[in-house]
Coordinates of N, CA and C in Angstrom, one line a residue:
X162 N 30.6 -23.9 -4.5 CA 31.5 -24.8 -3.8 C 30.7 -26.0 -3.3
X163 N 31.3 -27.2 -3.4 CA 30.6 -28.4 -2.9 C 31.1 -28.7 -1.5
X164 N 30.2 -28.6 -0.5 CA 30.6 -28.6 0.9 C 30.0 -29.7 1.7
X165 N 30.7 -30.1 2.8 CA 30.1 -31.0 3.8 C 30.7 -30.7 5.1
X166 N 30.0 -31.0 6.2 CA 30.5 -30.9 7.6 C 30.7 -32.3 8.1
X167 N 31.8 -32.5 8.7 CA 32.2 -33.8 9.2 C 33.2 -33.8 10.3
X168 N 33.3 -35.0 11.0 CA 34.3 -35.2 12.0 C 35.4 -36.0 11.4
X169 N 36.6 -35.8 11.9 CA 37.7 -36.7 11.5 C 37.6 -38.0 12.2
X170 N 38.1 -39.0 11.5 CA 38.3 -40.3 12.2 C 39.8 -40.6 12.3
X171 N 40.3 -40.9 13.5 CA 41.7 -41.0 13.7 C 42.3 -42.2 12.9
X172 N 43.6 -42.1 12.7 CA 44.3 -43.1 11.8 C 44.1 -44.6 12.4
X173 N 44.2 -44.7 13.7 CA 44.1 -46.0 14.4 C 42.7 -46.6 14.0
X174 N 41.7 -45.8 14.1 CA 40.3 -46.3 13.8 C 40.2 -46.6 12.3
X175 N 40.8 -45.8 11.4 CA 40.7 -46.1 10.0 C 41.4 -47.4 9.7
X176 N 42.5 -47.7 10.3 CA 43.2 -49.0 10.1 C 42.4 -50.1 10.5
X177 N 41.7 -50.0 11.7 CA 40.8 -51.0 12.2 C 39.7 -51.3 11.2
X178 N 39.0 -50.2 10.7 CA 37.9 -50.3 9.8 C 38.4 -51.0 8.5
X179 N 39.6 -50.6 8.0 CA 40.1 -51.1 6.8 C 40.3 -52.6 6.9
X180 N 40.8 -53.1 8.1 CA 41.0 -54.5 8.3 C 39.7 -55.3 8.4
X181 N 38.7 -54.7 9.0 CA 37.4 -55.3 9.0 C 36.8 -55.5 7.6
X182 N 37.0 -54.4 6.8 CA 36.5 -54.4 5.4 C 37.2 -55.5 4.6
X183 N 38.5 -55.6 4.8 CA 39.3 -56.6 4.0 C 38.8 -58.0 4.4
X184 N 38.6 -58.3 5.6 CA 38.2 -59.6 6.0 C 36.8 -59.9 5.5
X185 N 35.9 -58.9 5.4 CA 34.5 -59.1 4.9 C 34.5 -59.4 3.5
X186 N 35.5 -58.9 2.7 CA 35.5 -59.1 1.3 C 35.6 -60.6 0.9
X187 N 36.1 -61.4 1.8 CA 36.1 -62.9 1.5 C 34.8 -63.5 1.9
X188 N 33.9 -62.8 2.5 CA 32.7 -63.3 3.0 C 31.5 -62.9 2.2
X189 N 31.5 -61.7 1.5 CA 30.4 -61.2 0.8 C 30.8 -60.4 -0.4
X190 N 30.0 -60.6 -1.5 CA 30.2 -59.8 -2.7 C 29.5 -58.5 -2.5
X191 N 30.0 -57.4 -3.2 CA 29.3 -56.1 -3.1 C 29.5 -55.4 -4.5
X192 N 28.5 -54.5 -4.8 CA 28.7 -53.8 -6.1 C 29.9 -52.8 -6.0
X193 N 30.1 -52.2 -4.8 CA 31.2 -51.3 -4.6 C 31.6 -51.3 -3.2
X194 N 32.9 -51.5 -3.0 CA 33.5 -51.3 -1.6 C 33.9 -49.9 -1.4
X195 N 33.6 -49.3 -0.3 CA 33.9 -47.9 0.0 C 35.4 -47.7 0.1
X196 N 36.0 -46.8 -0.7 CA 37.4 -46.5 -0.4 C 37.5 -45.8 0.9
X197 N 38.6 -46.1 1.7 CA 38.7 -45.6 3.0 C 39.8 -44.5 3.2
X198 N 40.4 -44.1 2.1 CA 41.5 -43.1 2.2 C 40.9 -41.7 2.5
X199 N 39.6 -41.5 2.2 CA 39.0 -40.2 2.5 C 38.0 -40.3 3.6
X200 N 38.2 -41.1 4.6 CA 37.2 -41.4 5.6 C 36.9 -40.3 6.6
X201 N 35.6 -40.0 6.7 CA 35.1 -39.0 7.7 C 33.8 -39.5 8.2
X202 N 33.4 -38.9 9.3 CA 32.0 -39.1 9.8 C 31.2 -37.9 9.4
X203 N 30.4 -38.0 8.4 CA 29.7 -36.9 7.9 C 28.5 -36.6 8.8
X204 N 28.4 -35.3 9.1 CA 27.2 -34.7 9.8 C 26.2 -34.2 8.9
X205 N 26.6 -33.3 8.0 CA 25.7 -32.7 7.0 C 26.4 -32.6 5.6
X206 N 25.8 -33.1 4.6 CA 26.2 -32.9 3.2 C 25.5 -31.7 2.7
X207 N 26.1 -30.6 2.4 CA 25.5 -29.3 2.0 C 25.4 -29.2 0.5
X208 N 26.1 -30.0 -0.3 CA 26.1 -29.9 -1.7 C 26.7 -28.6 -2.2
X209 N 26.2 -28.1 -3.4 CA 26.7 -26.9 -4.0 C 26.2 -25.7 -3.2
X210 N 27.1 -24.9 -2.7 CA 26.8 -23.7 -1.9 C 27.5 -22.5 -2.5
X211 N 26.8 -21.4 -2.5 CA 27.4 -20.1 -3.0 C 28.5 -19.7 -2.0
X212 N 29.7 -19.4 -2.6 CA 30.8 -19.0 -1.7 C 30.5 -17.9 -0.8
X213 N 29.6 -17.0 -1.1 CA 29.3 -15.9 -0.2 C 28.6 -16.4 1.1
X214 N 28.1 -17.6 1.1 CA 27.5 -18.1 2.3 C 28.5 -18.8 3.3
X215 N 29.7 -19.0 2.8 CA 30.7 -19.8 3.6 C 30.9 -19.1 5.0
X216 N 31.1 -17.7 5.0 CA 31.3 -17.1 6.4 C 30.2 -17.4 7.3
X217 N 28.9 -17.4 6.9 CA 27.8 -17.6 7.7 C 27.8 -19.0 8.2
X218 N 28.1 -20.0 7.4 CA 28.2 -21.4 7.8 C 29.3 -21.6 8.8
X219 N 30.4 -21.0 8.6 CA 31.5 -21.1 9.6 C 31.1 -20.5 11.0
X220 N 30.3 -19.4 10.9 CA 29.9 -18.8 12.2 C 28.9 -19.7 12.8
X221 N 28.0 -20.3 12.1 CA 27.0 -21.3 12.6 C 27.8 -22.4 13.3
X222 N 28.8 -22.9 12.7 CA 29.6 -24.0 13.3 C 30.3 -23.6 14.6
X223 N 30.8 -22.3 14.6 CA 31.4 -21.8 15.9 C 30.4 -21.6 17.0
X224 N 29.2 -21.1 16.7 CA 28.2 -20.9 17.7 C 27.8 -22.2 18.3
X225 N 27.5 -23.2 17.5 CA 27.1 -24.5 18.0 C 28.2 -25.2 18.8
X226 N 29.4 -25.2 18.2 CA 30.6 -25.8 18.9 C 30.9 -25.3 20.3
X227 N 30.6 -24.0 20.5 CA 30.9 -23.4 21.8 C 30.1 -24.0 22.9
X228 N 28.9 -24.6 22.6 CA 28.1 -25.2 23.6 C 28.2 -26.8 23.6
X229 N 29.0 -27.3 22.8 CA 29.2 -28.8 22.8 C 30.5 -29.1 23.5
X230 N 30.5 -30.0 24.5 CA 31.7 -30.4 25.1 C 32.4 -31.6 24.4
X231 N 33.7 -31.7 24.4 CA 34.3 -32.8 23.7 C 33.7 -34.1 24.2
X232 N 33.6 -35.1 23.3 CA 32.9 -36.4 23.7 C 33.7 -37.5 23.0
X233 N 33.4 -38.7 23.6 CA 34.2 -39.9 23.1 C 33.3 -40.8 22.3
X234 N 33.9 -41.3 21.2 CA 33.2 -42.3 20.3 C 34.1 -43.5 20.2
X235 N 33.4 -44.6 19.8 CA 34.2 -45.8 19.5 C 33.4 -46.6 18.4
X236 N 34.1 -47.4 17.7 CA 33.5 -48.2 16.6 C 32.5 -49.2 17.2
X237 N 31.3 -49.2 16.6 CA 30.2 -50.1 17.0 C 30.1 -51.3 16.1
X238 N 28.8 -51.8 16.0 CA 28.6 -53.1 15.3 C 28.1 -52.8 13.9
X239 N 27.9 -53.9 13.1 CA 27.5 -53.9 11.8 C 26.0 -53.5 11.7
X240 N 25.6 -52.8 10.6 CA 24.2 -52.5 10.3 C 24.1 -52.4 8.8
X241 N 22.8 -52.3 8.3 CA 22.5 -52.2 6.9 C 21.3 -51.3 6.7
X242 N 21.4 -50.6 5.6 CA 20.2 -49.8 5.1 C 19.6 -50.4 3.9
X243 N 18.3 -50.6 3.8 CA 17.3 -50.2 4.8 C 17.3 -51.3 5.9
X244 N 17.6 -52.5 5.6 CA 17.7 -53.6 6.7 C 18.5 -54.8 6.1
X245 N 18.8 -55.7 7.0 CA 19.7 -56.8 6.6 C 19.2 -57.8 5.5
X246 N 17.8 -57.8 5.4 CA 17.2 -58.8 4.4 C 17.4 -58.3 3.0
X247 N 17.3 -57.0 2.8 CA 17.4 -56.4 1.5 C 18.4 -55.2 1.6
X248 N 19.6 -55.4 1.8 CA 20.6 -54.3 2.1 C 21.0 -53.6 0.8
X249 N 21.0 -52.3 0.9 CA 21.6 -51.4 -0.1 C 23.0 -50.9 0.3
X250 N 23.1 -50.7 1.6 CA 24.4 -50.2 2.2 C 24.7 -51.1 3.4
X251 N 26.0 -51.4 3.5 CA 26.5 -52.1 4.7 C 27.4 -51.1 5.4
X252 N 27.3 -51.1 6.7 CA 28.0 -50.0 7.5 C 28.4 -50.5 8.9
X253 N 29.3 -49.8 9.5 CA 29.6 -49.9 10.9 C 29.1 -48.7 11.7
X254 N 28.4 -49.0 12.8 CA 27.9 -48.0 13.6 C 28.9 -47.4 14.6
X255 N 28.4 -46.5 15.4 CA 29.3 -45.8 16.4 C 28.6 -46.0 17.8
X256 N 29.5 -46.2 18.8 CA 29.0 -46.2 20.1 C 29.8 -45.2 21.0
X257 N 29.5 -45.2 22.3 CA 30.1 -44.2 23.1 C 29.1 -43.1 23.4
X258 N 29.6 -41.9 23.4 CA 28.8 -40.7 23.7 C 28.1 -40.2 22.5
X259 N 27.1 -40.9 22.0 CA 26.5 -40.6 20.7 C 25.4 -39.5 20.9
X260 N 25.0 -39.2 22.1 CA 24.0 -38.1 22.3 C 24.5 -36.8 22.0
X261 N 25.8 -36.4 22.4 CA 26.3 -35.1 22.0 C 26.5 -35.1 20.4
X262 N 26.8 -36.2 19.8 CA 27.0 -36.3 18.4 C 25.7 -36.0 17.7
X263 N 24.6 -36.6 18.2 CA 23.3 -36.3 17.6 C 22.8 -34.9 17.9
X264 N 23.2 -34.3 19.1 CA 22.8 -32.9 19.4 C 23.6 -32.0 18.4
X265 N 24.8 -32.3 18.2 CA 25.6 -31.5 17.2 C 25.0 -31.5 15.9
X266 N 24.6 -32.6 15.4 CA 23.9 -32.7 14.1 C 22.6 -31.9 14.1
X267 N 21.8 -32.0 15.1 CA 20.5 -31.3 15.2 C 20.7 -29.8 15.2
X268 N 21.6 -29.3 16.1 CA 21.8 -27.9 16.2 C 22.4 -27.3 15.0
X269 N 23.3 -28.0 14.3 CA 23.9 -27.5 13.1 C 22.8 -27.3 12.0
X270 N 21.9 -28.3 12.0 CA 20.8 -28.3 11.0 C 19.9 -27.1 11.3
X271 N 19.6 -26.8 12.5 CA 18.7 -25.7 12.9 C 19.4 -24.3 12.5
X272 N 20.7 -24.3 12.5 CA 21.4 -23.0 12.1 C 21.4 -22.9 10.6
X273 N 21.6 -24.1 9.9 CA 21.7 -24.0 8.4 C 20.4 -23.7 7.8
X274 N 19.3 -24.1 8.4 CA 18.0 -23.8 7.8 C 17.6 -22.3 7.8
X275 N 18.4 -21.5 8.5 CA 18.2 -20.0 8.5 C 18.7 -19.4 7.2
X276 N 19.4 -20.1 6.4 CA 20.0 -19.5 5.2 C 19.4 -20.1 3.9
X277 N 18.9 -19.1 3.1 CA 18.4 -19.5 1.8 C 19.6 -20.0 1.0
X278 N 19.5 -21.1 0.3 CA 20.6 -21.6 -0.6 C 21.4 -22.6 0.1
X279 N 21.1 -23.0 1.4 CA 21.9 -24.1 2.1 C 20.9 -25.2 2.3
X280 N 21.2 -26.4 1.7 CA 20.3 -27.5 1.9 C 21.1 -28.5 2.8
X281 N 20.4 -29.3 3.5 CA 21.1 -30.3 4.4 C 20.1 -31.5 4.6
X282 N 20.6 -32.6 5.1 CA 19.9 -33.8 5.3 C 18.9 -33.7 6.5
X283 N 17.6 -33.7 6.3 CA 16.7 -33.5 7.4 C 16.2 -34.9 7.9
X284 N 16.7 -36.0 7.4 CA 16.3 -37.3 7.9 C 16.9 -37.5 9.3
X285 N 16.3 -38.4 10.1 CA 16.8 -38.8 11.4 C 18.3 -39.2 11.2
X286 N 19.1 -38.7 12.1 CA 20.5 -39.0 11.9 C 20.9 -40.4 12.5
X287 N 21.5 -41.2 11.6 CA 22.0 -42.5 12.0 C 23.5 -42.5 11.8
X288 N 24.3 -42.1 12.8 CA 25.7 -42.0 12.5 C 26.3 -43.4 12.1
X289 N 27.0 -43.4 11.0 CA 27.6 -44.7 10.5 C 28.7 -44.4 9.6
X290 N 29.5 -45.5 9.4 CA 30.6 -45.5 8.4 C 30.4 -46.5 7.4
X291 N 30.2 -46.1 6.1 CA 29.8 -47.0 5.0 C 31.0 -47.9 4.7
X292 N 30.7 -49.2 4.6 CA 31.7 -50.1 4.2 C 31.6 -50.6 2.7
X293 N 30.3 -50.8 2.3 CA 30.0 -51.3 1.0 C 28.6 -50.8 0.5
X294 N 28.5 -50.7 -0.8 CA 27.2 -50.4 -1.4 C 26.8 -51.6 -2.3
X295 N 25.5 -52.0 -2.2 CA 25.0 -53.2 -2.9 C 25.6 -54.5 -2.5
X296 N 25.7 -54.7 -1.1 CA 26.2 -56.1 -0.7 C 25.2 -57.2 -1.1
X297 N 25.7 -58.3 -1.5 CA 24.8 -59.4 -2.0 C 24.4 -60.3 -0.8
X298 N 23.2 -60.3 -0.4 CA 22.7 -61.0 0.7 C 22.0 -62.3 0.3
X299 N 22.1 -63.3 1.1 CA 21.5 -64.6 0.9 C 20.0 -64.4 1.2
X300 N 19.1 -65.4 0.9 CA 17.7 -65.2 1.2 C 17.4 -65.0 2.7
X301 N 18.3 -65.4 3.6 CA 18.2 -65.1 5.0 C 18.7 -63.7 5.4
X302 N 19.3 -63.0 4.5 CA 19.8 -61.7 4.8 C 21.3 -61.8 5.2
X303 N 21.8 -60.6 5.5 CA 23.2 -60.6 6.0 C 23.3 -61.0 7.5
X304 N 24.3 -61.8 7.8 CA 24.4 -62.3 9.2 C 25.1 -61.3 10.1
X305 N 24.5 -60.2 10.3 CA 25.2 -59.1 11.0 C 25.6 -59.5 12.4
X306 N 24.8 -60.2 13.1 CA 25.1 -60.5 14.5 C 26.3 -61.5 14.5
X307 N 26.4 -62.4 13.6 CA 27.5 -63.3 13.5 C 28.8 -62.5 13.1
X308 N 28.7 -61.6 12.2 CA 29.8 -60.8 11.8 C 30.3 -60.0 13.0
X309 N 29.4 -59.5 13.8 CA 29.9 -58.7 15.0 C 30.8 -59.6 15.9
X310 N 30.4 -60.9 16.0 CA 31.2 -61.8 16.8 C 32.5 -62.2 16.1
X311 N 32.5 -62.4 14.8 CA 33.6 -63.0 14.1 C 34.7 -61.9 13.8
X312 N 34.2 -60.7 13.4 CA 35.1 -59.7 12.8 C 35.5 -58.5 13.7
X313 N 34.7 -58.3 14.8 CA 34.9 -57.1 15.6 C 35.6 -57.4 16.9
X314 N 36.6 -56.6 17.2 CA 37.4 -56.7 18.4 C 36.6 -56.2 19.6
X315 N 36.7 -56.9 20.8 CA 36.0 -56.4 22.0 C 36.5 -55.0 22.4
X316 N 37.8 -54.7 22.1 CA 38.4 -53.4 22.4 C 38.6 -52.6 21.2
X317 N 37.4 -52.3 20.5 CA 37.5 -51.5 19.3 C 38.0 -50.1 19.6
X318 N 38.7 -49.5 18.6 CA 39.2 -48.2 18.9 C 38.2 -47.2 19.4
X319 N 38.7 -46.3 20.3 CA 37.9 -45.2 20.8 C 38.7 -44.0 20.8
X320 N 38.0 -42.8 20.7 CA 38.8 -41.6 20.6 C 37.9 -40.4 21.1
X321 N 38.6 -39.3 21.4 CA 38.0 -38.1 21.9 C 37.8 -37.2 20.7
X322 N 36.5 -36.7 20.5 CA 36.2 -35.7 19.5 C 36.2 -34.3 20.0
X323 N 37.1 -33.5 19.5 CA 37.2 -32.1 20.0 C 36.9 -31.0 18.9
X324 N 36.8 -31.4 17.7 CA 36.6 -30.5 16.6 C 35.6 -31.0 15.6
X325 N 35.0 -30.0 14.8 CA 34.2 -30.3 13.7 C 34.7 -29.5 12.5
X326 N 34.7 -30.0 11.3 CA 35.3 -29.4 10.2 C 34.3 -29.1 9.0
X327 N 34.5 -28.0 8.3 CA 33.8 -27.8 7.1 C 34.8 -28.2 6.0
X328 N 34.4 -29.1 5.1 CA 35.2 -29.6 4.0 C 34.7 -29.1 2.7
X329 N 35.6 -28.7 1.8 CA 35.3 -28.5 0.4 C 35.6 -29.8 -0.3
X330 N 34.7 -30.3 -1.2 CA 34.9 -31.5 -1.9 C 35.0 -31.2 -3.4
X331 N 36.1 -31.6 -4.0 CA 36.3 -31.3 -5.4 C 36.3 -32.7 -6.1
X332 N 35.5 -32.9 -7.1 CA 35.4 -34.1 -7.9 C 36.3 -34.0 -9.1
X333 N 37.4 -34.7 -9.0 CA 38.5 -34.7 -10.0 C 38.5 -36.1 -10.7
X334 N 39.1 -36.2 -11.9 CA 39.1 -37.4 -12.6 C 39.8 -38.6 -11.8
X335 N 40.7 -38.2 -10.9 CA 41.4 -39.3 -10.1 C 40.6 -39.5 -8.8
X336 N 39.5 -38.9 -8.6 CA 38.7 -39.1 -7.4 C 38.4 -37.8 -6.6
X337 N 37.7 -37.9 -5.6 CA 37.3 -36.7 -4.8 C 38.5 -36.3 -3.9
X338 N 38.7 -35.0 -3.9 CA 39.7 -34.4 -3.0 C 39.0 -33.5 -2.0
X339 N 39.2 -33.8 -0.7 CA 38.5 -33.1 0.4 C 39.5 -32.2 1.1
X340 N 39.2 -30.9 1.2 CA 40.1 -29.9 1.9 C 39.3 -29.2 3.0
X341 N 39.9 -29.2 4.2 CA 39.3 -28.5 5.3 C 39.4 -27.0 5.1
X342 N 38.3 -26.3 5.1 CA 38.3 -24.8 4.9 C 37.9 -24.1 6.2
X343 N 37.4 -24.8 7.2 CA 37.2 -24.2 8.5 C 37.1 -25.3 9.6
X344 N 37.6 -25.0 10.8 CA 37.5 -25.9 11.9 C 37.0 -25.2 13.1
X345 N 36.0 -25.8 13.8 CA 35.4 -25.3 15.0 C 35.8 -26.2 16.2
X346 N 36.2 -25.6 17.3 CA 36.6 -26.4 18.5 C 35.5 -26.4 19.5
X347 N 35.2 -27.6 20.1 CA 34.1 -27.7 21.0 C 34.5 -27.0 22.3
X348 N 33.4 -26.5 23.0 CA 33.5 -25.9 24.3 C 34.5 -24.7 24.3
X349 N 34.4 -23.9 23.3 CA 35.3 -22.8 23.2 C 34.5 -21.5 22.8
X350 N 34.8 -20.4 23.5 CA 34.1 -19.2 23.2 C 34.7 -18.5 21.9
X351 N 34.1 -18.7 20.8 CA 34.7 -18.1 19.5 C 34.5 -16.6 19.4
X352 N 33.7 -16.0 20.3 CA 33.4 -14.6 20.2 C 34.6 -13.8 20.7
X353 N 35.5 -14.4 21.5 CA 36.6 -13.7 22.0 C 37.9 -14.0 21.2
X354 N 38.5 -12.9 20.8 CA 39.7 -13.0 20.0 C 40.8 -13.7 20.9
X355 N 41.6 -14.6 20.3 CA 42.7 -15.1 21.1 C 43.8 -14.1 21.2
X356 N 44.4 -14.0 22.4 CA 45.4 -13.1 22.7 C 46.6 -13.4 21.8
X357 N 47.2 -12.4 21.2 CA 48.4 -12.6 20.4 C 49.6 -12.3 21.2
X358 N 50.5 -13.3 21.4 CA 51.7 -13.0 22.2 C 52.6 -11.9 21.6
X359 N 53.1 -11.1 22.4 CA 53.9 -9.9 21.9 C 55.3 -10.4 21.7

């Protein structure tokens, strides 16, 4: 199974990002603009994982989520990898309570490394939402600071994050299909069975 762990991005924020992307298209050429219909904030891409490991991954997510309190995020400014002068990826960052987000990424990684056959991204986590790959920069680079001023609203969408999801990703001829196969809720004791009403 091809798996990744991610946070949902609410519809209001997706619409905002899509509008920013649309306006940018008149400003800069790119090799490929990121489709936004499957938009998530990825924490760990696990790749191909044996189905027998899925219960352990779900338990890892529950254990970590129990000690993370819900936190607030909002859309941040433009950025580029590796940098604005020679960009390979153009993205929007995230602001708000990013420390819990980074802690969530770190703790999940520490749990995943306990399992043979589960790989994950060990690089320093830079939370971002990809807008385009291969943007064409002038010799001066991409004018990211100008774009922040021109294209981003002062009251960018913000939202409360309460859950983290394990997604199965299936690569089909018509594109990738992502299906939630497990959800962990923050600040919840998953060891206790929920009471079933009689």
